[in-house]
Amino acid sequence: MPPAGAPARSGWQVARLTARDVQTATGCTLRFEVRGWPGHRPGQHVDVRLTADDGYQAVRSYSLAAPADGDVIELGVQETAGGEVSPYLAEALPVGAEVEVKGPLGGWFVWTPPGSGPLLLFGGGCGVVPLMAMLRARRAAAAAQEPCVLVYCVRGPEEVWYAKDLAEPGHTEDVRILYTRHAPPGQTRRPGRMTAHDVAGLPAPGAARCYVCGPTGFVEHVAGLLQDTGYPRDRIRTERFG
Ligand SMILES: Cc1cc2nc3c(=O)[nH]c(=O)nc-3n(C[C@H](O)[C@H](O)[C@H](O)COP(=O)(O)OP(=O)(O)OC[C@H]3O[C@@H](n4cnc5c(N)ncnc54)[C@H](O)[C@@H]3O)c2cc1C
């Protein structure tokens, strides 16, 4: 068996859908059983391949939402209006049905606990999915003693994924939800894009490692802000869902 984080040598593997959990009106998490899954590292993704009865195939990438857990993998799928694959995965694929996955993929946007210094996570929309794998791995490791901040940007409160997990008591990470269009009552920050003001007060550049994930525009905006604030480029890792 290949080491954790290395792709299975055979390429495509059968993945059976075992559970679907609603996260938002258009987003859900899907758990699959993949016999002989080689394991993975937080931040990695898989390619999912669908094959129609006439042989037509479509392949899309989806991030792994949880640390390695035997033969079970968890993905988070945001439904893209008019999209070919995501509405099918989010709405139509029945529990018990099979697709194919290839992975784990990606060797740059990965976090390896413990002892890698303060962890700064920036997620836009469903870009929080691979960050959730890092957060969950951190919770399970000794690295939970090191500072960790998740800055999570969503249009409004109805778009927050993992609301229950993030609010779970007893964890040491600092979760900051920034609303870009409309905020729930009681918020003092005016809705809007992330600014230098939102970055001020985060663990200082230096030992901190930054992970930024989401739509291309979000990733470029946040990576630019971080660099302008003094975070070195080589400590900012990005993943674009564009
Ligand atoms: C490394 C990586 C990780 C990712 N992880 C995730 C993840 O964890 N969760 C997640 O939800 N997504 C993730 N994505 C994005 C995902 O791979 C898909 O791109 C996304 O789900 C959309 O796929 P789709 O088939 O539904 O849409 P597509 O069919 O690819 O369509 C995309 C857009 O193009 C438009 N479009 C399609 N066809 C046409 C046409 N003929 N003319 C005009 N417009 C058209 C659609 O309306 C839609 O807006 C990731 C991407 C990458 C690269």
Coordinates of C-alpha atoms and ligand atoms in Angstrom, one line a residue:
M1 CA 0.0 0.0 0.0
P2 CA 1.4 3.5 -0.9
P3 CA 2.1 5.9 2.0
A4 CA -0.7 8.2 3.2
G5 CA -1.0 11.2 0.8
A6 CA 0.4 9.3 -2.2
P7 CA -2.1 8.4 -5.0
A8 CA -3.3 4.9 -5.4
R9 CA -1.2 3.3 -8.1
S10 CA -4.1 1.8 -10.0
G11 CA -5.6 5.3 -10.7
W12 CA -9.4 5.2 -10.5
Q13 CA -11.1 3.6 -7.6
V14 CA -14.8 2.8 -7.0
A15 CA -16.4 5.1 -4.4
R16 CA -19.8 4.2 -2.9
L17 CA -21.9 7.0 -1.5
T18 CA -22.8 6.2 2.1
A19 CA -24.2 9.5 3.4
R20 CA -25.2 13.0 2.3
D21 CA -25.5 15.8 4.9
V22 CA -27.0 19.1 4.0
Q23 CA -24.8 22.1 4.8
T24 CA -26.6 25.0 3.1
A25 CA -29.5 25.3 0.6
T26 CA -27.0 24.6 -2.2
G27 CA -24.1 22.8 -0.5
C28 CA -23.7 19.4 1.1
T29 CA -21.1 17.0 2.3
L30 CA -20.9 13.5 0.8
R31 CA -19.2 10.5 2.5
F32 CA -17.9 7.7 0.3
E33 CA -16.5 4.3 1.0
V34 CA -13.4 3.6 -1.1
R35 CA -12.1 0.2 -0.5
G36 CA -8.3 0.2 -0.1
W37 CA -8.1 4.1 0.1
P38 CA -4.4 4.8 0.6
G39 CA -5.0 7.7 3.1
H40 CA -4.4 11.4 2.5
R41 CA -3.1 14.6 4.0
P42 CA -5.3 17.6 5.0
G43 CA -5.6 19.9 2.0
Q44 CA -5.5 17.3 -0.7
H45 CA -8.3 16.6 -3.2
V46 CA -9.6 13.9 -5.5
D47 CA -10.9 13.8 -9.0
V48 CA -14.4 12.4 -9.3
R49 CA -15.4 10.7 -12.5
L50 CA -19.0 10.1 -13.6
T51 CA -19.8 7.8 -16.5
A52 CA -23.2 8.0 -18.2
D53 CA -25.0 4.9 -19.7
D54 CA -23.7 5.9 -23.2
G55 CA -20.1 6.0 -22.0
Y56 CA -19.8 9.8 -21.8
Q57 CA -17.6 10.8 -18.9
A58 CA -17.1 14.0 -16.8
V59 CA -14.3 14.6 -14.3
R60 CA -14.2 17.3 -11.6
S61 CA -12.0 18.0 -8.6
Y62 CA -13.3 18.0 -5.0
S63 CA -11.3 18.7 -1.8
L64 CA -11.2 16.2 1.0
A65 CA -13.0 17.6 4.0
A66 CA -11.7 15.4 6.8
P67 CA -8.4 13.8 7.8
A68 CA -7.8 10.2 6.6
D69 CA -10.2 7.7 8.2
G70 CA -9.6 4.3 6.8
D71 CA -11.8 3.6 3.8
V72 CA -14.1 6.6 4.3
I73 CA -13.6 9.9 2.5
E74 CA -15.7 13.1 2.9
L75 CA -16.2 15.7 0.1
G76 CA -18.0 19.0 0.2
V77 CA -19.9 19.9 -3.0
Q78 CA -21.3 23.4 -3.7
E79 CA -24.0 23.2 -6.4
T80 CA -23.0 25.4 -9.4
A81 CA -26.2 26.6 -11.2
G82 CA -26.1 25.2 -14.7
G83 CA -23.1 23.0 -13.9
E84 CA -22.7 19.5 -15.3
V85 CA -21.4 17.6 -12.3
S86 CA -22.0 19.4 -9.0
P87 CA -25.9 19.5 -9.2
Y88 CA -25.9 15.8 -9.9
L89 CA -23.6 15.0 -6.9
A90 CA -25.3 17.4 -4.6
E91 CA -28.9 16.5 -5.4
A92 CA -29.3 13.4 -7.6
L93 CA -26.7 10.7 -6.8
P94 CA -28.5 8.2 -4.6
V95 CA -27.0 6.8 -1.4
G96 CA -25.5 3.4 -2.3
A97 CA -24.6 4.5 -5.9
E98 CA -21.0 4.4 -7.1
V99 CA -18.8 6.8 -8.8
E100 CA -15.0 6.7 -9.4
V101 CA -12.3 8.7 -7.6
K102 CA -8.7 9.3 -8.3
G103 CA -6.3 10.5 -5.6
P104 CA -5.3 11.8 -3.3
L105 CA -4.0 14.6 -5.4
G106 CA -2.0 17.8 -4.7
G107 CA 1.2 18.1 -2.8
W108 CA 1.5 21.9 -2.2
F109 CA -1.8 22.9 -0.6
V110 CA -1.3 20.5 2.3
W111 CA -0.8 21.0 6.0
T112 CA 1.2 18.5 8.1
P113 CA 0.7 18.6 11.9
P114 CA 2.1 19.1 14.4
G115 CA 4.7 21.7 15.0
S116 CA 4.5 23.8 11.9
G117 CA 3.8 27.1 13.7
P118 CA 0.6 29.3 13.8
L119 CA -1.9 28.3 11.2
L120 CA -4.0 31.0 9.4
L121 CA -6.8 29.7 7.2
F122 CA -8.8 31.9 4.8
G123 CA -11.8 30.4 3.1
G124 CA -14.3 31.9 0.7
G125 CA -17.6 30.0 0.4
C126 CA -17.0 26.3 -0.2
G127 CA -13.3 27.1 -0.1
V128 CA -13.6 26.2 3.5
V129 CA -13.8 22.5 2.6
P130 CA -10.1 21.6 2.6
L131 CA -9.5 24.0 5.5
M132 CA -11.9 22.0 7.5
A133 CA -9.7 18.9 7.0
M134 CA -6.8 20.9 8.4
L135 CA -8.8 22.2 11.3
R136 CA -10.0 18.7 12.1
A137 CA -6.5 17.3 11.9
R138 CA -5.2 20.1 14.1
R139 CA -7.9 19.4 16.7
A140 CA -6.8 15.7 16.8
A141 CA -3.1 16.5 17.1
A142 CA -0.8 18.1 19.6
A143 CA -0.7 21.1 17.3
A144 CA -3.9 22.3 18.9
Q145 CA -1.6 24.2 21.3
E146 CA -0.4 26.4 18.4
P147 CA -2.5 29.4 17.5
C148 CA -4.9 28.8 14.7
V149 CA -7.3 31.3 13.1
L150 CA -10.0 30.5 10.5
V151 CA -11.2 33.6 8.6
Y152 CA -14.3 32.5 6.7
C153 CA -15.9 34.8 4.2
V154 CA -19.6 34.1 3.2
R155 CA -22.2 36.3 1.6
G156 CA -24.6 35.8 4.5
P157 CA -25.3 33.5 7.5
E158 CA -27.3 31.1 5.4
E159 CA -24.1 30.2 3.5
V160 CA -22.0 29.0 6.5
W161 CA -20.9 25.4 6.1
Y162 CA -20.0 23.3 9.2
A163 CA -21.9 25.8 11.5
K164 CA -22.2 23.1 14.2
D165 CA -18.6 21.9 14.0
L166 CA -17.2 25.4 14.0
A167 CA -19.3 26.4 17.1
E168 CA -18.4 23.2 19.0
P169 CA -17.1 24.1 22.4
G170 CA -13.7 23.0 23.8
H171 CA -11.6 23.8 20.7
T172 CA -8.7 26.3 20.7
E173 CA -9.0 27.8 17.2
D174 CA -10.3 31.3 16.7
V175 CA -13.1 31.3 14.1
R176 CA -14.0 34.6 12.5
I177 CA -16.9 34.7 10.1
L178 CA -16.9 37.7 7.8
Y179 CA -20.1 38.5 6.0
T180 CA -19.8 40.2 2.6
R181 CA -23.4 41.0 1.7
H182 CA -25.6 40.8 4.8
A183 CA -24.7 40.0 8.4
P184 CA -26.9 38.6 11.2
P185 CA -28.1 41.0 13.9
G186 CA -25.5 42.0 16.5
Q187 CA -22.5 42.1 14.1
T188 CA -20.5 45.2 14.5
R189 CA -18.5 44.8 11.3
R190 CA -20.2 46.2 8.2
P191 CA -20.7 43.6 5.5
G192 CA -18.1 43.8 2.8
R193 CA -15.0 42.2 1.3
M194 CA -12.1 41.4 3.6
T195 CA -9.8 44.4 4.2
A196 CA -6.5 45.2 5.8
H197 CA -8.5 45.9 9.0
D198 CA -9.6 42.3 9.1
V199 CA -6.0 41.0 8.8
A200 CA -4.7 43.3 11.6
G201 CA -4.5 41.4 14.9
L202 CA -3.8 38.0 13.3
P203 CA -0.7 36.1 14.4
A204 CA 2.3 38.0 13.0
P205 CA 4.1 37.1 9.8
G206 CA 7.1 35.0 10.5
A207 CA 6.4 31.6 11.7
A208 CA 2.7 31.7 10.6
R209 CA 1.7 29.6 7.6
C210 CA -1.3 30.8 5.6
Y211 CA -3.7 28.7 3.5
V212 CA -6.2 30.6 1.2
C213 CA -8.9 28.7 -0.7
G214 CA -12.0 29.7 -2.7
P215 CA -13.0 31.3 -6.0
T216 CA -10.1 32.8 -7.9
G217 CA -11.1 36.4 -7.2
F218 CA -11.2 35.7 -3.5
V219 CA -7.9 33.9 -3.4
E220 CA -6.1 36.7 -5.3
H221 CA -7.6 39.4 -3.1
V222 CA -6.7 37.7 0.2
A223 CA -3.2 36.7 -0.9
G224 CA -2.6 40.3 -2.0
L225 CA -3.8 41.6 1.3
L226 CA -1.6 39.2 3.2
Q227 CA 1.5 40.1 1.2
D228 CA 0.8 43.8 1.6
T229 CA 0.6 43.2 5.4
G230 CA 4.1 41.6 5.4
Y231 CA 3.3 37.8 5.2
P232 CA 6.0 36.4 3.0
R233 CA 4.8 34.9 -0.3
D234 CA 6.5 31.6 0.4
R235 CA 4.4 31.1 3.5
I236 CA 1.1 31.7 1.7
R237 CA -0.4 28.6 0.0
T238 CA -3.4 29.0 -2.3
E239 CA -6.0 26.7 -3.9
R240 CA -8.3 28.1 -6.5
F241 CA -11.7 26.5 -7.2
G242 CA -12.2 28.6 -10.3
Ligands
LIG1 C1 -8.3 21.6 -6.8 C2 -9.8 21.9 -6.9 C3 -10.6 21.5 -5.8 C4 -12.0 21.8 -5.8 N1 -12.7 21.5 -4.7 C5 -14.0 21.8 -4.7 C6 -14.8 21.5 -3.5 O1 -14.3 21.0 -2.5 N2 -16.1 21.7 -3.6 C7 -16.7 22.3 -4.7 O2 -17.9 22.5 -4.7 N3 -16.0 22.5 -5.8 C8 -14.7 22.3 -5.8 N4 -13.9 22.6 -7.0 C9 -14.6 23.0 -8.2 C10 -15.2 21.8 -8.9 O3 -14.1 21.0 -9.5 C11 -16.1 22.1 -10.1 O4 -15.4 23.1 -10.9 C12 -17.4 22.7 -9.7 O5 -18.1 21.8 -8.9 C13 -18.3 23.0 -10.9 O6 -18.5 21.9 -11.7 P1 -19.8 21.6 -12.6 O7 -19.5 20.4 -13.4 O8 -21.0 21.6 -11.7 O9 -19.9 22.9 -13.5 P2 -19.4 23.0 -15.0 O10 -20.3 22.2 -15.9 O11 -18.0 22.8 -15.0 O12 -19.8 24.5 -15.2 C14 -19.1 25.6 -14.5 C15 -19.7 26.9 -14.9 O13 -19.7 27.1 -16.3 C16 -21.0 27.3 -16.7 N5 -21.2 26.6 -18.0 C17 -21.1 25.3 -18.2 N6 -21.3 25.0 -19.5 C18 -21.5 26.2 -20.1 C19 -21.7 26.6 -21.5 N7 -21.8 25.7 -22.5 N8 -21.8 27.9 -21.8 C20 -21.7 28.8 -20.8 N9 -21.5 28.5 -19.5 C21 -21.4 27.3 -19.2 C22 -21.9 26.8 -15.7 O14 -23.2 27.4 -15.6 C23 -21.1 27.0 -14.4 O15 -21.4 28.3 -14.0 C24 -12.6 22.4 -6.9 C25 -11.8 22.7 -8.0 C26 -10.4 22.4 -8.0 C27 -9.6 22.8 -9.2

